[in-house]
CSV table of C-alpha atoms in Angstrom, one decimal:
chain,number,residue,atom,x,y,z
A,1,MET,CA,94.1,-33.1,55.0
A,2,ASN,CA,91.0,-30.9,54.3
A,3,LEU,CA,92.9,-29.3,51.4
A,4,LEU,CA,93.7,-32.7,49.9
A,5,THR,CA,90.1,-33.8,50.2
A,6,PHE,CA,89.0,-30.6,48.5
A,7,LEU,CA,91.3,-31.1,45.6
A,8,LEU,CA,90.2,-34.8,45.0
A,9,ASP,CA,86.5,-33.7,45.1
A,10,PHE,CA,87.3,-30.9,42.6
A,11,LEU,CA,89.0,-33.3,40.2
A,12,LEU,CA,86.1,-35.8,40.4
A,13,PHE,CA,83.7,-33.0,39.8
A,14,CYS,CA,85.6,-32.0,36.6
A,15,PHE,CA,85.7,-35.6,35.4
A,16,HIS,CA,82.0,-36.1,35.8
A,17,SER,CA,81.3,-32.8,34.1
A,18,MET,CA,83.3,-33.9,31.1
A,19,LEU,CA,81.4,-37.2,30.8
A,20,ILE,CA,78.1,-35.4,31.1
A,21,GLY,CA,79.1,-33.1,28.2
A,22,LEU,CA,79.5,-36.1,25.9
A,23,ASP,CA,76.4,-37.4,24.2
A,24,LEU,CA,75.5,-41.1,25.0
A,25,ASP,CA,75.5,-42.0,21.3
A,26,GLN,CA,79.0,-40.7,20.9
A,27,LEU,CA,80.2,-42.9,23.8
A,28,VAL,CA,78.5,-46.0,22.2
A,29,ALA,CA,80.0,-45.1,18.8
A,30,MET,CA,83.5,-44.8,20.3
A,31,ALA,CA,83.2,-48.2,22.0
A,32,SER,CA,81.8,-49.9,18.9
A,33,GLN,CA,84.6,-48.4,16.7
A,34,GLU,CA,87.2,-49.8,19.1
A,35,GLU,CA,85.7,-53.2,19.0
A,36,ILE,CA,85.6,-53.2,15.2
A,37,LEU,CA,89.1,-52.1,14.9
A,38,TYR,CA,90.2,-54.8,17.3
A,39,GLU,CA,88.3,-57.5,15.5
A,40,ASP,CA,89.6,-56.4,12.1
A,41,GLU,CA,93.2,-56.4,13.5
A,42,LEU,CA,92.8,-59.9,14.8
A,43,ARG,CA,91.4,-61.2,11.5
A,44,SER,CA,94.2,-59.6,9.5
A,45,ARG,CA,96.9,-61.0,11.7
A,46,TYR,CA,95.6,-64.4,12.6
A,47,GLY,CA,92.7,-65.2,10.3
A,48,HIS,CA,94.9,-67.5,8.1
A,49,LEU,CA,95.6,-69.8,11.1
A,50,GLU,CA,92.1,-71.1,11.1
A,51,LYS,CA,92.4,-72.2,7.5
A,52,MET,CA,95.8,-73.9,8.1
A,53,THR,CA,94.7,-75.8,11.3
A,54,ASP,CA,93.2,-78.8,9.4
A,55,LEU,CA,95.3,-78.7,6.2
A,56,VAL,CA,96.3,-82.3,5.4
A,57,ALA,CA,97.2,-82.3,1.7
A,58,VAL,CA,98.4,-80.0,-1.1
A,59,TRP,CA,98.8,-80.8,-4.8
A,60,GLU,CA,99.9,-78.9,-7.9
A,61,VAL,CA,98.2,-79.9,-11.2
A,62,ALA,CA,99.3,-78.7,-14.6
A,63,LEU,CA,96.4,-78.2,-16.9
A,64,SER,CA,96.1,-76.5,-20.3
A,65,ASP,CA,94.9,-73.3,-18.7
A,66,GLY,CA,97.7,-73.2,-16.1
A,67,ILE,CA,99.2,-74.8,-13.0
A,68,HIS,CA,96.6,-75.0,-10.3
A,69,LYS,CA,97.1,-75.5,-6.5
A,70,ILE,CA,94.7,-77.7,-4.7
A,71,GLU,CA,94.5,-77.6,-0.9
A,72,PHE,CA,92.5,-80.0,1.3
A,73,GLU,CA,91.4,-79.5,4.9
A,74,HIS,CA,90.0,-82.5,6.9
A,75,GLY,CA,88.8,-82.1,10.4
A,76,THR,CA,89.0,-85.6,11.9
A,77,THR,CA,87.1,-84.5,15.0
A,78,SER,CA,84.4,-82.4,13.4
A,79,GLY,CA,84.4,-84.2,10.0
A,80,LYS,CA,84.8,-80.9,8.2
A,81,ARG,CA,86.0,-81.1,4.6
A,82,VAL,CA,87.1,-78.0,2.7
A,83,VAL,CA,88.7,-77.8,-0.8
A,84,TYR,CA,90.6,-74.7,-2.0
A,85,VAL,CA,91.5,-74.3,-5.7
A,86,ASP,CA,94.1,-71.5,-6.2
A,87,GLY,CA,93.4,-70.1,-2.8
A,88,LYS,CA,89.6,-69.9,-3.3
A,89,GLU,CA,87.1,-72.1,-1.5
A,90,ALA,CA,85.6,-74.6,-4.0
A,91,LEU,CA,83.8,-77.0,-1.7
A,92,ARG,CA,82.9,-77.1,2.0
A,93,ARG,CA,81.1,-79.8,4.1
A,94,ASP,CA,80.7,-79.4,7.8
A,95,TRP,CA,80.0,-82.0,10.4
A,96,MET,CA,80.5,-85.1,8.3
A,97,PHE,CA,79.9,-88.1,10.5
A,98,LYS,CA,81.7,-90.5,8.0
A,99,LEU,CA,85.4,-89.6,8.0
A,100,VAL,CA,86.2,-91.6,4.9
A,101,GLY,CA,84.9,-91.1,1.4
A,102,LYS,CA,85.5,-88.9,-1.6
A,103,GLU,CA,84.8,-85.3,-2.8
A,104,THR,CA,84.5,-84.3,-6.4
A,105,PHE,CA,84.9,-80.7,-7.8
A,106,SER,CA,86.1,-78.9,-10.9
A,107,VAL,CA,89.5,-77.2,-11.5
A,108,GLY,CA,90.4,-74.3,-13.8
A,109,GLY,CA,88.7,-72.7,-16.8
A,110,THR,CA,88.4,-76.1,-18.5
A,111,GLU,CA,86.4,-77.3,-15.5
A,112,THR,CA,88.5,-80.5,-15.3
A,113,LYS,CA,87.0,-83.1,-13.0
A,114,ALA,CA,89.0,-83.7,-9.8
A,115,THR,CA,88.3,-86.1,-7.0
A,116,ILE,CA,90.0,-86.4,-3.5
A,117,ASN,CA,89.8,-89.9,-2.0
A,118,ILE,CA,89.9,-90.2,1.8
A,119,ASP,CA,90.9,-93.6,3.1
A,120,ALA,CA,91.6,-94.9,6.6
A,121,VAL,CA,95.1,-96.3,7.0
A,122,SER,CA,95.2,-97.4,10.6
A,123,GLY,CA,93.6,-96.0,13.8
A,124,PHE,CA,93.1,-92.3,13.3
A,125,ALA,CA,95.5,-92.0,10.4
A,126,TYR,CA,94.2,-91.2,6.9
A,127,GLU,CA,95.5,-91.2,3.4
A,128,TYR,CA,94.5,-88.6,0.8
A,129,THR,CA,94.9,-89.2,-3.0
A,130,LEU,CA,93.9,-87.0,-5.9
A,131,GLU,CA,92.4,-88.2,-9.2
A,132,ILE,CA,92.1,-86.1,-12.4
A,133,ASN,CA,89.5,-87.2,-14.9
A,134,GLY,CA,89.2,-90.5,-13.2
A,135,LYS,CA,93.0,-91.3,-13.2
A,136,SER,CA,95.5,-91.0,-10.4
A,137,LEU,CA,97.5,-87.8,-10.5
A,138,LYS,CA,100.6,-89.7,-11.5
A,139,LYS,CA,98.9,-91.6,-14.4
A,140,TYR,CA,97.1,-88.4,-15.5
A,141,MET,CA,100.4,-86.5,-15.8
A,142,GLU,CA,102.1,-89.4,-17.6
A,143,ASN,CA,99.2,-89.5,-20.1
A,144,ARG,CA,99.2,-85.7,-20.4
A,145,SER,CA,102.8,-85.7,-21.5
A,146,LYS,CA,101.7,-87.8,-24.5
A,147,THR,CA,98.6,-85.7,-25.4
A,148,SER,CA,100.0,-82.2,-25.0
A,149,ASN,CA,103.1,-80.1,-25.5
A,150,THR,CA,104.2,-77.1,-23.3
A,151,TRP,CA,106.5,-74.3,-24.0
A,152,VAL,CA,107.6,-71.4,-21.7
A,153,ILE,CA,108.9,-68.1,-23.2
A,154,ASN,CA,109.3,-64.6,-21.9
A,155,LEU,CA,107.7,-62.0,-24.3
A,156,ASP,CA,107.9,-58.3,-23.5
A,157,GLY,CA,108.8,-59.0,-19.9
A,158,VAL,CA,106.0,-61.5,-19.3
A,159,ASP,CA,106.4,-65.2,-18.9
A,160,CYS,CA,104.1,-67.0,-21.3
A,161,ARG,CA,103.1,-70.7,-20.8
A,162,ILE,CA,101.9,-72.0,-24.1
A,163,VAL,CA,100.1,-75.4,-24.3
A,164,LEU,CA,99.1,-77.4,-27.3
A,165,GLU,CA,96.4,-80.1,-26.9
A,166,LYS,CA,97.3,-82.6,-29.5
A,167,ASP,CA,93.9,-84.3,-29.7
A,168,THR,CA,91.9,-81.1,-30.4
A,169,MET,CA,94.8,-78.8,-31.6
A,170,ASP,CA,93.6,-76.2,-29.1
A,171,ILE,CA,96.3,-73.7,-28.0
A,172,TRP,CA,96.3,-72.0,-24.6
A,173,CYS,CA,98.5,-69.2,-23.4
A,174,ASN,CA,98.5,-68.2,-19.7
A,175,GLY,CA,95.0,-69.7,-19.2
A,176,LYS,CA,93.5,-68.1,-22.3
A,177,LYS,CA,92.4,-70.2,-25.3
A,178,MET,CA,93.9,-68.6,-28.4
A,179,GLU,CA,92.3,-67.9,-31.7
A,180,THR,CA,94.1,-69.9,-34.4
A,181,ALA,CA,94.3,-70.4,-38.1
A,182,GLY,CA,95.6,-73.6,-39.6
A,183,GLU,CA,97.1,-74.2,-43.0
A,184,PHE,CA,98.8,-77.0,-44.9
A,185,VAL,CA,102.4,-76.6,-46.0
A,186,ASP,CA,104.7,-78.9,-48.0
A,187,ASP,CA,106.0,-80.9,-45.1
A,188,GLY,CA,103.0,-80.8,-42.7
A,189,THR,CA,100.7,-78.2,-41.1
A,190,GLU,CA,101.1,-74.9,-39.4
A,191,THR,CA,98.7,-73.5,-36.8
A,192,HIS,CA,99.1,-69.7,-36.5
A,193,PHE,CA,98.2,-67.4,-33.6
A,194,THR,CA,99.5,-64.1,-32.1
A,195,ILE,CA,100.6,-63.0,-28.6
A,196,GLY,CA,100.6,-59.3,-28.5
A,197,ASP,CA,102.7,-58.1,-31.5
A,198,HIS,CA,104.5,-61.5,-31.8
A,199,ASP,CA,103.7,-63.9,-34.7
A,200,CYS,CA,103.6,-67.5,-33.5
A,201,TYR,CA,102.8,-70.9,-35.0
A,202,ILE,CA,103.0,-74.5,-34.2
A,203,LYS,CA,104.4,-76.7,-36.9
A,204,ALA,CA,103.4,-80.4,-37.1
A,205,VAL,CA,105.5,-82.8,-39.2
A,206,SER,CA,105.7,-86.5,-39.4
A,207,SER,CA,108.7,-88.1,-37.6
A,208,GLY,CA,108.7,-90.9,-40.1
A,209,LYS,CA,108.6,-93.3,-37.1
A,210,ARG,CA,105.4,-95.0,-36.0
A,211,ARG,CA,106.2,-94.9,-32.3
A,212,GLU,CA,107.1,-91.2,-32.3
A,213,GLY,CA,104.2,-90.1,-34.4
A,214,ILE,CA,103.9,-86.4,-35.2
A,215,ILE,CA,106.5,-83.9,-34.0
A,216,HIS,CA,105.2,-80.4,-32.9
A,217,SER,CA,107.4,-77.4,-32.8
A,218,LEU,CA,106.7,-73.8,-31.6
A,219,ILE,CA,108.0,-71.0,-33.7
A,220,VAL,CA,107.9,-67.4,-32.3
A,221,ASP,CA,109.1,-64.5,-34.5
A,222,GLU,CA,110.8,-67.1,-36.8
A,223,THR,CA,112.7,-68.6,-33.8
A,224,GLU,CA,112.1,-72.2,-32.6
A,225,ILE,CA,111.4,-72.4,-28.9
A,226,PRO,CA,112.6,-75.5,-26.9
A,227,GLU,CA,109.9,-77.5,-25.2
A,228,ALA,CA,109.5,-77.2,-21.4
A,229,ALA,CA,109.3,-80.2,-19.0
A,230,GLU,CA,106.5,-80.2,-16.4
């Protein structure tokens, strides 16, 4: 029994000696490092859950500079309202006592005006609608099909989304406004631009019919590209 006691005392003495040998700052630094690592690990694994908790609506909006994703969080207990555009926070309001109303923000490089309407349906149920430039999303997209043309083509392994705004004759490619040069030809006009080493132009000719108006066609390297439906 005395031998066992002696061995235990000896082990405790060795353990305390080891701790005394460590500097106090080193011990604090070790503890702090463990806390930071643990916190970072939690954030990386579960941080997205906080964002998704109050997610109530998601829309995709096709604009000249690209297709944008809009997400809306609405905390019906805290009144929190958060808008994300393409994954980035565009607007945040915390502790809103009024749960209904509207939030206005801009989308894309063209800074298009967007508004989310929050309306009470019944009890604690709410309806969320999106307006673009003062029109409902449905009406905006219907009108956009009349005021723009879109083509999608793969050039050098890259998908290119080319958009023509008919009212301004501006041309966009993958979110970038292109430099163009227009010229008159025998049967209409051609608006020229380049994508990398590829020569492109949009040709505008009259349809001969009042209801159809002017027909626009995209030509890339002397090949006509079919229009895409969005």
